mmCIF file of C-alpha atoms in Angstrom:
data_model
loop_
_atom_site.group_PDB
_atom_site.id
_atom_site.type_symbol
_atom_site.label_atom_id
_atom_site.label_comp_id
_atom_site.label_asym_id
_atom_site.label_seq_id
_atom_site.Cartn_x
_atom_site.Cartn_y
_atom_site.Cartn_z
ATOM 1 C CA MET U 233 29.606 -38.571 17.646
ATOM 2 C CA ASP U 234 28.362 -42.472 16.561
ATOM 3 C CA ARG U 235 30.182 -44.937 14.534
ATOM 4 C CA LEU U 236 28.243 -44.444 11.346
ATOM 5 C CA ALA U 237 28.349 -40.282 11.063
ATOM 6 C CA ALA U 238 32.461 -41.095 11.922
ATOM 7 C CA GLN U 239 32.191 -43.088 9.078
ATOM 8 C CA MET U 240 30.063 -41.006 6.555
ATOM 9 C CA ARG U 241 32.936 -37.937 7.964
ATOM 10 C CA PHE U 242 35.977 -40.639 6.523
ATOM 11 C CA VAL U 243 33.530 -41.130 3.380
ATOM 12 C CA THR U 244 33.071 -37.510 2.310
ATOM 13 C CA GLU U 245 36.817 -36.047 3.200
ATOM 14 C CA ALA U 246 38.270 -39.475 0.820
ATOM 15 C CA GLY U 247 36.441 -37.727 -1.791
ATOM 16 C CA LEU U 248 38.420 -35.011 -2.120
ATOM 17 C CA LEU U 249 41.410 -37.406 -3.525
ATOM 18 C CA LYS U 250 39.272 -37.261 -6.848
ATOM 19 C CA GLY U 251 40.966 -33.771 -6.777
ATOM 20 C CA VAL U 252 44.325 -34.779 -5.858
ATOM 21 C CA THR U 253 46.727 -35.072 -9.531
ATOM 22 C CA ARG U 254 49.795 -36.916 -10.476
ATOM 23 C CA GLN U 255 52.078 -36.196 -12.995
ATOM 24 C CA THR U 256 50.996 -39.500 -14.771
ATOM 25 C CA MET U 257 49.691 -38.431 -18.232
ATOM 26 C CA LEU U 258 46.501 -40.365 -19.268
ATOM 27 C CA SER U 259 47.013 -41.490 -23.543
ATOM 28 C CA GLY U 260 43.729 -40.228 -25.016
ATOM 29 C CA LEU U 261 43.093 -37.988 -22.293
ATOM 30 C CA GLY U 262 44.552 -35.264 -22.460
ATOM 31 C CA ARG U 263 44.995 -34.641 -18.834
ATOM 32 C CA ARG U 264 46.766 -36.363 -15.775
ATOM 33 C CA GLU U 265 45.768 -38.833 -13.638
ATOM 34 C CA ASN U 266 44.333 -38.120 -10.041
ATOM 35 C CA SER U 267 44.740 -40.400 -7.446
ATOM 36 C CA ALA U 268 41.813 -41.851 -7.079
ATOM 37 C CA GLU U 269 41.421 -43.776 -10.149
ATOM 38 C CA HIS U 270 45.007 -44.642 -9.696
ATOM 39 C CA SER U 271 44.220 -45.733 -6.332
ATOM 40 C CA TRP U 272 41.498 -48.079 -8.713
ATOM 41 C CA HIS U 273 43.744 -49.551 -11.017
ATOM 42 C CA LEU U 274 45.608 -50.681 -8.391
ATOM 43 C CA ALA U 275 42.514 -52.277 -6.791
ATOM 44 C CA VAL U 276 41.709 -54.046 -10.671
ATOM 45 C CA MET U 277 45.749 -54.377 -10.808
ATOM 46 C CA ALA U 278 45.808 -56.472 -7.358
ATOM 47 C CA LEU U 279 42.382 -58.659 -8.673
ATOM 48 C CA ALA U 280 43.527 -59.890 -12.728
ATOM 49 C CA LEU U 281 47.217 -60.260 -10.738
ATOM 50 C CA ALA U 282 47.204 -62.223 -7.456
ATOM 51 C CA ALA U 283 48.321 -65.013 -8.432
ATOM 52 C CA HIS U 284 52.249 -63.332 -8.834
ATOM 53 C CA ALA U 285 52.322 -62.065 -5.199
ATOM 54 C CA PRO U 286 54.352 -63.658 -2.646
ATOM 55 C CA ASP U 287 53.268 -66.968 -1.328
ATOM 56 C CA GLY U 288 51.148 -65.943 2.224
ATOM 57 C CA ALA U 289 49.441 -62.848 0.574
ATOM 58 C CA ASP U 290 46.189 -62.058 1.341
ATOM 59 C CA LEU U 291 44.058 -60.164 -1.645
ATOM 60 C CA LEU U 292 41.419 -58.425 0.989
ATOM 61 C CA ARG U 293 44.783 -56.542 2.550
ATOM 62 C CA VAL U 294 46.053 -55.800 -0.367
ATOM 63 C CA ILE U 295 43.476 -54.275 -1.802
ATOM 64 C CA GLN U 296 42.631 -52.371 0.802
ATOM 65 C CA MET U 297 46.415 -50.853 0.652
ATOM 66 C CA VAL U 298 45.715 -49.733 -2.111
ATOM 67 C CA LEU U 299 42.378 -47.895 -1.931
ATOM 68 C CA ILE U 300 43.951 -46.382 1.280
ATOM 69 C CA HIS U 301 47.624 -45.740 0.207
ATOM 70 C CA ASP U 302 47.162 -42.148 -1.035
ATOM 71 C CA LEU U 303 44.414 -40.481 0.925
ATOM 72 C CA VAL U 304 47.131 -38.690 2.896
ATOM 73 C CA GLU U 305 47.718 -36.982 -0.234
ATOM 74 C CA ILE U 306 44.475 -34.887 0.632
ATOM 75 C CA ASP U 307 46.360 -33.181 2.530
ATOM 76 C CA ALA U 308 49.885 -33.672 0.877
ATOM 77 C CA GLY U 309 49.945 -33.494 -2.295
ATOM 78 C CA ASP U 310 51.870 -35.972 -4.885
ATOM 79 C CA LEU U 311 55.173 -36.065 -5.307
ATOM 80 C CA PHE U 312 56.767 -37.187 -8.806
ATOM 81 C CA LEU U 313 58.924 -40.622 -8.096
ATOM 82 C CA TYR U 314 61.469 -38.958 -9.315
ATOM 83 C CA SER U 315 62.451 -35.673 -6.810
ATOM 84 C CA SER U 316 64.975 -35.156 -4.785
ATOM 85 C CA PRO U 317 65.698 -37.008 -1.459
ATOM 86 C CA GLU U 318 65.219 -33.348 0.327
ATOM 87 C CA LEU U 319 61.582 -33.492 -1.261
ATOM 88 C CA GLN U 320 61.290 -37.174 -0.919
ATOM 89 C CA ALA U 321 61.769 -36.483 3.322
ATOM 90 C CA ALA U 322 59.461 -33.639 3.697
ATOM 91 C CA GLN U 323 56.228 -35.026 1.770
ATOM 92 C CA ALA U 324 57.114 -38.752 4.190
ATOM 93 C CA ALA U 325 57.349 -35.966 6.958
ATOM 94 C CA ALA U 326 54.086 -34.565 5.576
ATOM 95 C CA GLU U 327 51.714 -37.462 4.807
ATOM 96 C CA ARG U 328 52.753 -39.160 8.025
ATOM 97 C CA ASP U 329 50.772 -35.862 9.425
ATOM 98 C CA ALA U 330 47.961 -36.547 7.296
ATOM 99 C CA ALA U 331 47.906 -39.967 8.116
ATOM 100 C CA ASP U 332 47.488 -38.712 11.654
ATOM 101 C CA ARG U 333 44.573 -36.465 10.326
ATOM 102 C CA ILE U 334 42.645 -38.359 7.934
ATOM 103 C CA PHE U 335 42.382 -42.093 9.390
ATOM 104 C CA ALA U 336 41.372 -40.189 12.510
ATOM 105 C CA LEU U 337 38.442 -39.710 11.181
ATOM 106 C CA LEU U 338 36.981 -42.425 11.497
ATOM 107 C CA PRO U 339 35.414 -44.706 14.630
ATOM 108 C CA PRO U 340 39.146 -45.088 17.026
ATOM 109 C CA ASP U 341 38.745 -49.076 16.121
ATOM 110 C CA GLN U 342 38.924 -48.887 12.162
ATOM 111 C CA ALA U 343 40.993 -45.485 12.492
ATOM 112 C CA ALA U 344 43.365 -47.324 13.955
ATOM 113 C CA ARG U 345 42.726 -50.062 11.691
ATOM 114 C CA LEU U 346 43.954 -48.572 8.250
ATOM 115 C CA ARG U 347 46.390 -46.808 10.075
ATOM 116 C CA ALA U 348 48.059 -49.689 10.416
ATOM 117 C CA LEU U 349 47.364 -50.799 7.091
ATOM 118 C CA TRP U 350 48.857 -48.027 5.709
ATOM 119 C CA ASP U 351 51.780 -48.109 7.781
ATOM 120 C CA GLU U 352 52.937 -51.226 6.534
ATOM 121 C CA PHE U 353 52.276 -50.816 2.731
ATOM 122 C CA ASN U 354 54.854 -47.665 3.788
ATOM 123 C CA GLU U 355 57.336 -50.390 5.665
ATOM 124 C CA ARG U 356 57.597 -52.972 2.914
ATOM 125 C CA VAL U 357 57.929 -56.223 4.569
ATOM 126 C CA THR U 358 54.949 -57.890 5.004
ATOM 127 C CA PRO U 359 54.115 -59.647 1.478
ATOM 128 C CA ASP U 360 50.804 -57.844 1.220
ATOM 129 C CA ALA U 361 52.616 -54.986 1.808
ATOM 130 C CA ARG U 362 55.386 -55.651 -0.977
ATOM 131 C CA PHE U 363 53.293 -56.810 -3.851
ATOM 132 C CA ALA U 364 51.076 -53.719 -2.945
ATOM 133 C CA ARG U 365 54.105 -51.493 -3.798
ATOM 134 C CA ALA U 366 54.615 -53.393 -6.798
ATOM 135 C CA LEU U 367 51.424 -52.496 -7.950
ATOM 136 C CA ASP U 368 52.118 -49.367 -7.134
ATOM 137 C CA ARG U 369 55.635 -49.090 -9.197
ATOM 138 C CA LEU U 370 54.061 -50.720 -11.944
ATOM 139 C CA GLN U 371 51.101 -49.104 -13.262
ATOM 140 C CA PRO U 372 52.455 -45.633 -14.271
ATOM 141 C CA MET U 373 54.770 -47.155 -16.668
ATOM 142 C CA LEU U 374 52.255 -49.359 -18.352
ATOM 143 C CA GLU U 375 50.526 -45.186 -18.660
ATOM 144 C CA ASN U 376 53.320 -44.091 -19.107
ATOM 145 C CA LEU U 377 54.108 -46.372 -22.256
ATOM 146 C CA ALA U 378 50.428 -46.401 -23.611
ATOM 147 C CA ALA U 379 51.236 -42.425 -23.812
ATOM 148 C CA GLY U 380 54.886 -42.671 -25.722
ATOM 149 C CA GLY U 381 56.899 -42.152 -22.972
ATOM 150 C CA GLY U 382 54.978 -39.676 -20.418
ATOM 151 C CA THR U 383 56.618 -38.314 -17.735
ATOM 152 C CA TRP U 384 59.406 -39.588 -19.334
ATOM 153 C CA LEU U 385 60.155 -38.219 -21.507
ATOM 154 C CA GLU U 386 58.470 -34.726 -19.886
ATOM 155 C CA HIS U 387 61.133 -35.078 -17.429
ATOM 156 C CA GLY U 388 64.625 -36.784 -19.080
ATOM 157 C CA VAL U 389 63.926 -39.708 -17.037
ATOM 158 C CA THR U 390 66.154 -42.747 -18.479
ATOM 159 C CA ALA U 391 66.214 -46.537 -18.721
ATOM 160 C CA ASP U 392 68.486 -46.531 -15.791
ATOM 161 C CA GLN U 393 66.478 -44.608 -13.243
ATOM 162 C CA VAL U 394 63.368 -46.064 -14.272
ATOM 163 C CA LEU U 395 65.343 -50.360 -13.733
ATOM 164 C CA ALA U 396 66.628 -49.445 -10.538
ATOM 165 C CA ARG U 397 63.277 -48.563 -9.852
ATOM 166 C CA VAL U 398 62.094 -51.863 -11.363
ATOM 167 C CA GLU U 399 64.467 -53.875 -8.427
ATOM 168 C CA LEU U 400 61.027 -52.897 -5.663
ATOM 169 C CA ILE U 401 59.093 -54.786 -8.279
ATOM 170 C CA ARG U 402 60.731 -57.713 -8.223
ATOM 171 C CA ASP U 403 61.145 -57.768 -4.649
ATOM 172 C CA GLY U 404 56.844 -57.650 -4.816
ATOM 173 C CA SER U 405 56.373 -59.645 -7.376
ATOM 174 C CA PRO U 406 59.614 -61.870 -9.703
ATOM 175 C CA VAL U 407 57.613 -62.571 -12.544
ATOM 176 C CA LEU U 408 56.158 -58.745 -12.017
ATOM 177 C CA GLY U 409 59.579 -57.439 -11.999
ATOM 178 C CA ALA U 410 60.312 -59.697 -15.604
ATOM 179 C CA LEU U 411 58.189 -58.251 -17.108
ATOM 180 C CA ALA U 412 58.551 -54.507 -16.195
ATOM 181 C CA THR U 413 62.204 -55.363 -16.758
ATOM 182 C CA GLU U 414 60.834 -55.921 -20.132
ATOM 183 C CA LEU U 415 58.925 -53.144 -20.991
ATOM 184 C CA VAL U 416 61.764 -50.776 -19.826
ATOM 185 C CA ARG U 417 63.983 -53.010 -22.751
ATOM 186 C CA GLY U 418 61.217 -52.516 -25.390
ATOM 187 C CA ALA U 419 60.888 -48.420 -24.486
ATOM 188 C CA VAL U 420 64.620 -48.260 -25.411
ATOM 189 C CA GLU U 421 64.169 -49.728 -28.357
ATOM 190 C CA SER U 422 60.971 -47.862 -29.453
ATOM 191 C CA GLY U 423 62.970 -44.281 -28.385
ATOM 192 C CA LEU U 424 60.508 -43.755 -25.818
ATOM 193 C CA LEU U 425 63.088 -44.313 -22.661
ATOM 194 C CA SER U 426 67.051 -42.983 -22.939
ATOM 195 C CA PRO U 427 69.129 -45.741 -22.216
ATOM 196 C CA ALA U 428 71.180 -44.208 -19.638
ATOM 197 C CA GLY U 429 71.934 -40.757 -17.940
ATOM 198 C CA ASP U 430 74.112 -37.762 -19.269
ATOM 199 C CA MET T 22 48.742 -66.006 -25.258
ATOM 200 C CA ASP T 23 49.500 -67.068 -21.994
ATOM 201 C CA ARG T 24 47.871 -66.086 -18.966
ATOM 202 C CA LEU T 25 50.068 -62.501 -17.381
ATOM 203 C CA ALA T 26 49.794 -61.266 -21.330
ATOM 204 C CA ALA T 27 46.016 -62.285 -20.948
ATOM 205 C CA GLN T 28 45.711 -60.496 -17.701
ATOM 206 C CA MET T 29 47.794 -57.272 -18.577
ATOM 207 C CA ARG T 30 45.422 -57.264 -21.370
ATOM 208 C CA PHE T 31 42.573 -56.884 -18.954
ATOM 209 C CA VAL T 32 44.646 -54.037 -17.242
ATOM 210 C CA THR T 33 45.058 -51.913 -19.807
ATOM 211 C CA GLU T 34 41.630 -52.226 -21.098
ATOM 212 C CA ALA T 35 40.700 -51.800 -17.271
ATOM 213 C CA GLY T 36 42.245 -48.313 -17.409
ATOM 214 C CA LEU T 37 39.997 -46.691 -20.258
ATOM 215 C CA LEU T 38 37.561 -46.500 -17.832
ATOM 216 C CA LYS T 39 38.583 -43.053 -16.612
ATOM 217 C CA GLY T 40 37.454 -41.752 -19.809
ATOM 218 C CA VAL T 41 34.406 -42.928 -18.817
ATOM 219 C CA THR T 42 31.980 -39.534 -17.570
ATOM 220 C CA ARG T 43 28.723 -39.850 -15.615
ATOM 221 C CA GLN T 44 26.364 -37.351 -14.679
ATOM 222 C CA THR T 45 27.581 -36.455 -11.035
ATOM 223 C CA MET T 46 29.095 -32.731 -10.929
ATOM 224 C CA LEU T 47 32.612 -33.012 -8.191
ATOM 225 C CA SER T 48 32.074 -30.233 -5.316
ATOM 226 C CA GLY T 49 35.140 -28.012 -6.124
ATOM 227 C CA LEU T 50 36.460 -29.774 -8.771
ATOM 228 C CA GLY T 51 34.233 -27.755 -11.554
ATOM 229 C CA ARG T 52 33.923 -30.854 -13.573
ATOM 230 C CA ARG T 53 32.130 -34.671 -13.757
ATOM 231 C CA GLU T 54 33.202 -38.127 -12.443
ATOM 232 C CA ASN T 55 34.383 -40.590 -14.271
ATOM 233 C CA SER T 56 33.057 -44.073 -13.603
ATOM 234 C CA ALA T 57 36.844 -45.200 -12.286
ATOM 235 C CA GLU T 58 36.777 -42.539 -9.646
ATOM 236 C CA HIS T 59 33.444 -43.559 -8.541
ATOM 237 C CA SER T 60 34.326 -47.088 -8.824
ATOM 238 C CA TRP T 61 37.628 -46.562 -5.921
ATOM 239 C CA HIS T 62 34.497 -44.232 -3.903
ATOM 240 C CA LEU T 63 32.561 -47.048 -3.426
ATOM 241 C CA ALA T 64 35.313 -49.719 -2.786
ATOM 242 C CA VAL T 65 36.026 -47.222 0.130
ATOM 243 C CA MET T 66 32.378 -46.734 1.217
ATOM 244 C CA ALA T 67 32.658 -50.244 1.581
ATOM 245 C CA LEU T 68 35.602 -50.488 3.949
ATOM 246 C CA ALA T 69 34.449 -47.538 5.921
ATOM 247 C CA LEU T 70 30.927 -48.968 5.917
ATOM 248 C CA ALA T 71 31.514 -52.852 6.013
ATOM 249 C CA ALA T 72 29.675 -52.619 9.513
ATOM 250 C CA HIS T 73 26.350 -51.862 8.256
ATOM 251 C CA ALA T 74 25.805 -54.634 5.544
ATOM 252 C CA PRO T 75 23.257 -57.307 5.688
ATOM 253 C CA ASP T 76 24.842 -60.243 7.511
ATOM 254 C CA GLY T 77 26.516 -63.115 5.796
ATOM 255 C CA ALA T 78 28.370 -60.200 3.127
ATOM 256 C CA ASP T 79 31.658 -60.515 2.501
ATOM 257 C CA LEU T 80 34.249 -57.882 2.350
ATOM 258 C CA LEU T 81 36.148 -59.185 0.160
ATOM 259 C CA ARG T 82 33.656 -59.599 -2.568
ATOM 260 C CA VAL T 83 31.546 -56.535 -2.169
ATOM 261 C CA ILE T 84 34.786 -54.934 -2.787
ATOM 262 C CA GLN T 85 35.668 -57.082 -6.157
ATOM 263 C CA MET T 86 32.048 -56.391 -7.415
ATOM 264 C CA VAL T 87 32.381 -52.018 -6.774
ATOM 265 C CA LEU T 88 35.430 -52.743 -8.620
ATOM 266 C CA ILE T 89 34.781 -54.219 -12.001
ATOM 267 C CA HIS T 90 30.688 -53.304 -11.911
ATOM 268 C CA ASP T 91 31.254 -50.279 -14.178
ATOM 269 C CA LEU T 92 33.860 -51.980 -16.262
ATOM 270 C CA VAL T 93 31.054 -52.115 -18.941
ATOM 271 C CA GLU T 94 30.826 -48.733 -19.697
ATOM 272 C CA ILE T 95 34.157 -48.633 -21.349
ATOM 273 C CA ASP T 96 32.057 -49.934 -24.098
ATOM 274 C CA ALA T 97 28.260 -48.774 -23.032
ATOM 275 C CA GLY T 98 29.256 -45.258 -21.480
ATOM 276 C CA ASP T 99 26.698 -44.162 -18.483
ATOM 277 C CA LEU T 100 23.815 -43.311 -18.141
ATOM 278 C CA PHE T 101 21.575 -41.348 -15.876
ATOM 279 C CA LEU T 102 20.100 -42.619 -13.067
ATOM 280 C CA TYR T 103 16.392 -40.591 -13.977
ATOM 281 C CA SER T 104 16.941 -42.033 -17.972
ATOM 282 C CA SER T 105 13.313 -43.527 -19.799
ATOM 283 C CA PRO T 106 12.832 -47.316 -19.643
ATOM 284 C CA GLU T 107 13.617 -47.410 -23.266
ATOM 285 C CA LEU T 108 16.730 -45.910 -22.621
ATOM 286 C CA GLN T 109 17.561 -48.245 -19.400
ATOM 287 C CA ALA T 110 16.326 -51.408 -21.872
ATOM 288 C CA ALA T 111 18.821 -51.150 -24.596
ATOM 289 C CA GLN T 112 21.533 -50.315 -21.738
ATOM 290 C CA ALA T 113 21.332 -52.985 -19.947
ATOM 291 C CA ALA T 114 21.723 -55.114 -23.420
ATOM 292 C CA ALA T 115 24.510 -52.885 -24.285
ATOM 293 C CA GLU T 116 26.012 -53.594 -20.752
ATOM 294 C CA ARG T 117 25.773 -57.434 -21.408
ATOM 295 C CA ASP T 118 26.992 -57.002 -24.529
ATOM 296 C CA ALA T 119 30.476 -54.784 -23.508
ATOM 297 C CA ALA T 120 30.797 -58.179 -20.165
ATOM 298 C CA ASP T 121 30.823 -60.537 -22.688
ATOM 299 C CA ARG T 122 33.894 -58.999 -24.368
ATOM 300 C CA ILE T 123 35.728 -57.084 -21.623
ATOM 301 C CA PHE T 124 35.977 -60.634 -19.340
ATOM 302 C CA ALA T 125 37.123 -62.446 -21.663
ATOM 303 C CA LEU T 126 40.505 -60.618 -22.034
ATOM 304 C CA LEU T 127 41.677 -62.319 -18.569
ATOM 305 C CA PRO T 128 42.373 -66.033 -18.481
ATOM 306 C CA PRO T 129 39.178 -67.862 -18.794
ATOM 307 C CA ASP T 130 38.997 -69.078 -15.113
ATOM 308 C CA GLN T 131 39.652 -65.799 -13.864
ATOM 309 C CA ALA T 132 37.533 -63.777 -17.028
ATOM 310 C CA ALA T 133 33.995 -66.589 -15.943
ATOM 311 C CA ARG T 134 34.606 -65.916 -11.950
ATOM 312 C CA LEU T 135 34.612 -61.996 -12.839
ATOM 313 C CA ARG T 136 31.617 -61.985 -14.969
ATOM 314 C CA ALA T 137 29.770 -64.095 -12.528
ATOM 315 C CA LEU T 138 30.559 -61.494 -9.735
ATOM 316 C CA TRP T 139 29.377 -58.920 -12.523
ATOM 317 C CA ASP T 140 25.718 -60.911 -13.005
ATOM 318 C CA GLU T 141 25.258 -61.104 -9.341
ATOM 319 C CA PHE T 142 25.963 -57.395 -9.114
ATOM 320 C CA ASN T 143 23.205 -56.761 -11.892
ATOM 321 C CA GLU T 144 20.773 -59.942 -9.969
ATOM 322 C CA ARG T 145 21.549 -58.072 -7.055
ATOM 323 C CA VAL T 146 19.801 -61.197 -4.912
ATOM 324 C CA THR T 147 22.457 -61.993 -1.904
ATOM 325 C CA PRO T 148 24.051 -59.851 0.850
ATOM 326 C CA ASP T 149 26.953 -59.251 -0.744
ATOM 327 C CA ALA T 150 25.191 -57.674 -4.239
ATOM 328 C CA ARG T 151 21.943 -55.972 -2.473
ATOM 329 C CA PHE T 152 25.276 -54.011 -0.491
ATOM 330 C CA ALA T 153 26.896 -53.058 -3.402
ATOM 331 C CA ARG T 154 24.006 -52.096 -5.315
ATOM 332 C CA ALA T 155 22.955 -49.805 -1.730
ATOM 333 C CA LEU T 156 26.451 -48.158 -1.447
ATOM 334 C CA ASP T 157 26.249 -47.653 -5.339
ATOM 335 C CA ARG T 158 22.900 -45.543 -5.308
ATOM 336 C CA LEU T 159 23.890 -43.868 -1.826
ATOM 337 C CA GLN T 160 27.103 -42.293 -3.168
ATOM 338 C CA PRO T 161 25.676 -39.858 -6.065
ATOM 339 C CA MET T 162 23.452 -38.580 -3.099
ATOM 340 C CA LEU T 163 26.538 -37.613 -1.128
ATOM 341 C CA GLU T 164 28.439 -36.207 -3.982
ATOM 342 C CA ASN T 165 24.979 -33.917 -4.955
ATOM 343 C CA LEU T 166 24.115 -33.236 -1.858
ATOM 344 C CA ALA T 167 27.954 -31.643 -1.529
ATOM 345 C CA ALA T 168 27.569 -29.849 -4.926
ATOM 346 C CA GLY T 169 24.897 -27.964 -3.617
ATOM 347 C CA GLY T 170 22.108 -30.372 -5.531
ATOM 348 C CA GLY T 171 24.093 -31.248 -8.422
ATOM 349 C CA THR T 172 21.999 -33.452 -10.715
ATOM 350 C CA TRP T 173 19.631 -32.988 -9.016
ATOM 351 C CA LEU T 174 18.991 -29.519 -9.827
ATOM 352 C CA GLU T 175 20.343 -30.073 -13.504
ATOM 353 C CA HIS T 176 17.787 -32.968 -14.367
ATOM 354 C CA GLY T 177 14.768 -31.140 -12.312
ATOM 355 C CA VAL T 178 14.687 -35.075 -10.131
ATOM 356 C CA THR T 179 12.312 -34.569 -7.064
ATOM 357 C CA ALA T 180 12.483 -35.674 -4.010
ATOM 358 C CA ASP T 181 9.431 -38.473 -4.456
ATOM 359 C CA GLN T 182 11.864 -39.754 -7.144
ATOM 360 C CA VAL T 183 15.022 -39.847 -5.196
ATOM 361 C CA LEU T 184 12.804 -41.447 -2.390
ATOM 362 C CA ALA T 185 11.925 -44.081 -4.723
ATOM 363 C CA ARG T 186 15.415 -45.109 -5.180
ATOM 364 C CA VAL T 187 16.027 -45.362 -1.679
ATOM 365 C CA GLU T 188 14.532 -47.678 -1.103
ATOM 366 C CA LEU T 189 16.772 -50.325 -3.121
ATOM 367 C CA ILE T 190 19.808 -48.300 -0.346
ATOM 368 C CA ARG T 191 17.632 -49.663 2.513
ATOM 369 C CA ASP T 192 17.281 -52.988 1.199
ATOM 370 C CA GLY T 193 20.902 -53.237 0.895
ATOM 371 C CA SER T 194 21.563 -51.969 3.707
ATOM 372 C CA PRO T 195 18.782 -50.433 6.587
ATOM 373 C CA VAL T 196 20.856 -48.367 8.221
ATOM 374 C CA LEU T 197 22.395 -46.661 5.062
ATOM 375 C CA GLY T 198 18.215 -46.843 3.933
ATOM 376 C CA ALA T 199 17.187 -44.642 6.682
ATOM 377 C CA LEU T 200 20.789 -42.231 6.330
ATOM 378 C CA ALA T 201 19.664 -41.499 2.905
ATOM 379 C CA THR T 202 16.103 -41.010 3.936
ATOM 380 C CA GLU T 203 17.091 -38.166 6.464
ATOM 381 C CA LEU T 204 19.584 -36.659 3.571
ATOM 382 C CA VAL T 205 16.408 -36.077 1.360
ATOM 383 C CA ARG T 206 14.287 -34.834 4.051
ATOM 384 C CA GLY T 207 17.362 -32.216 4.534
ATOM 385 C CA ALA T 208 17.662 -31.936 0.732
ATOM 386 C CA VAL T 209 14.440 -30.873 0.746
ATOM 387 C CA GLU T 210 13.795 -28.146 3.804
ATOM 388 C CA SER T 211 17.581 -26.411 2.017
ATOM 389 C CA GLY T 212 16.062 -26.277 -1.102
ATOM 390 C CA LEU T 213 18.410 -28.522 -3.274
ATOM 391 C CA LEU T 214 15.801 -31.103 -3.897
ATOM 392 C CA SER T 215 11.665 -29.853 -4.902
ATOM 393 C CA PRO T 216 9.422 -32.368 -2.678
ATOM 394 C CA ALA T 217 7.552 -33.637 -5.639
ATOM 395 C CA GLY T 218 6.806 -33.796 -8.931
ATOM 396 C CA ASP T 219 4.105 -31.726 -11.354
#
């Protein structure tokens, strides 16, 4: 198969991400977010918030990571952030299998490059990955706030659970971590989040 | 207002693009595409198909263009590609007003930079803009083919109308232009497109 045919096969397959639904409720639309529009929102955030990335971060690499980070959900589906450790381990295995299949639709050199970016995103060691992961953690908080509590209220998530996850935002961007902490504080004050678990 | 507050205002406003519906039907999902997931698909296409861009194209600039090209639809809505010239002129004016408002949510230096990218996309002169516009023209063709005719059948669009618009794809990428011509030929053969208007 020639390179263009392989590239088009990948592009067509990627389109299926529009059908993968996340937990996040979209305020005003009365429906849950899908992983394609979520990934777009992260890329726009990367553009707008690039100044708050760690030193040495490369905007093109960050954007590529957030664009492709959820493609594995075409096979593995989306798992709610606050699921049990057992479910999260099973999900991680399913996502690796999906990455093996989906990136391999591309010509081998492109497949290897995007698969390496996906692995880097998941390992969260490099400045690019730490910033990309921070955006991925911050975005659903914004949607929950816009939706007047959203999945926090729906699933009884508490402020201490959210704050534990804000650490990952702080690691990718101290400025965005501080912002997220303020958002949690405000959400507790407005009753959108209970302060602690029972 | 500090820079971060302005950036977050833009990020929040951008999220509204998830609620702007396009004509394109998504095969298998039984719903129309929204402009946020459409923009994501274009960015993934830019990644996968970058080798077919004109000499001198810059992938980061192309991706930024496709990520933001439809933000104006938050105010102006989406117009079907085959609308009348009068409707298209009114739409262009509404989109300029929307660009004036939406990019200005950002700090002034970022607002000017993204507004210039948006203008460049619309002017379609630079290699980056020509390639970005080619992707924007090609993607709905892929969805129409996947949906067994989609908006082509729904609106009685004919092959000569589609082929006239394939010229813009060829200008941004001869390889993708040739591919699009082949896709139209195949669509006529399978009865998804009538060959010419009455």
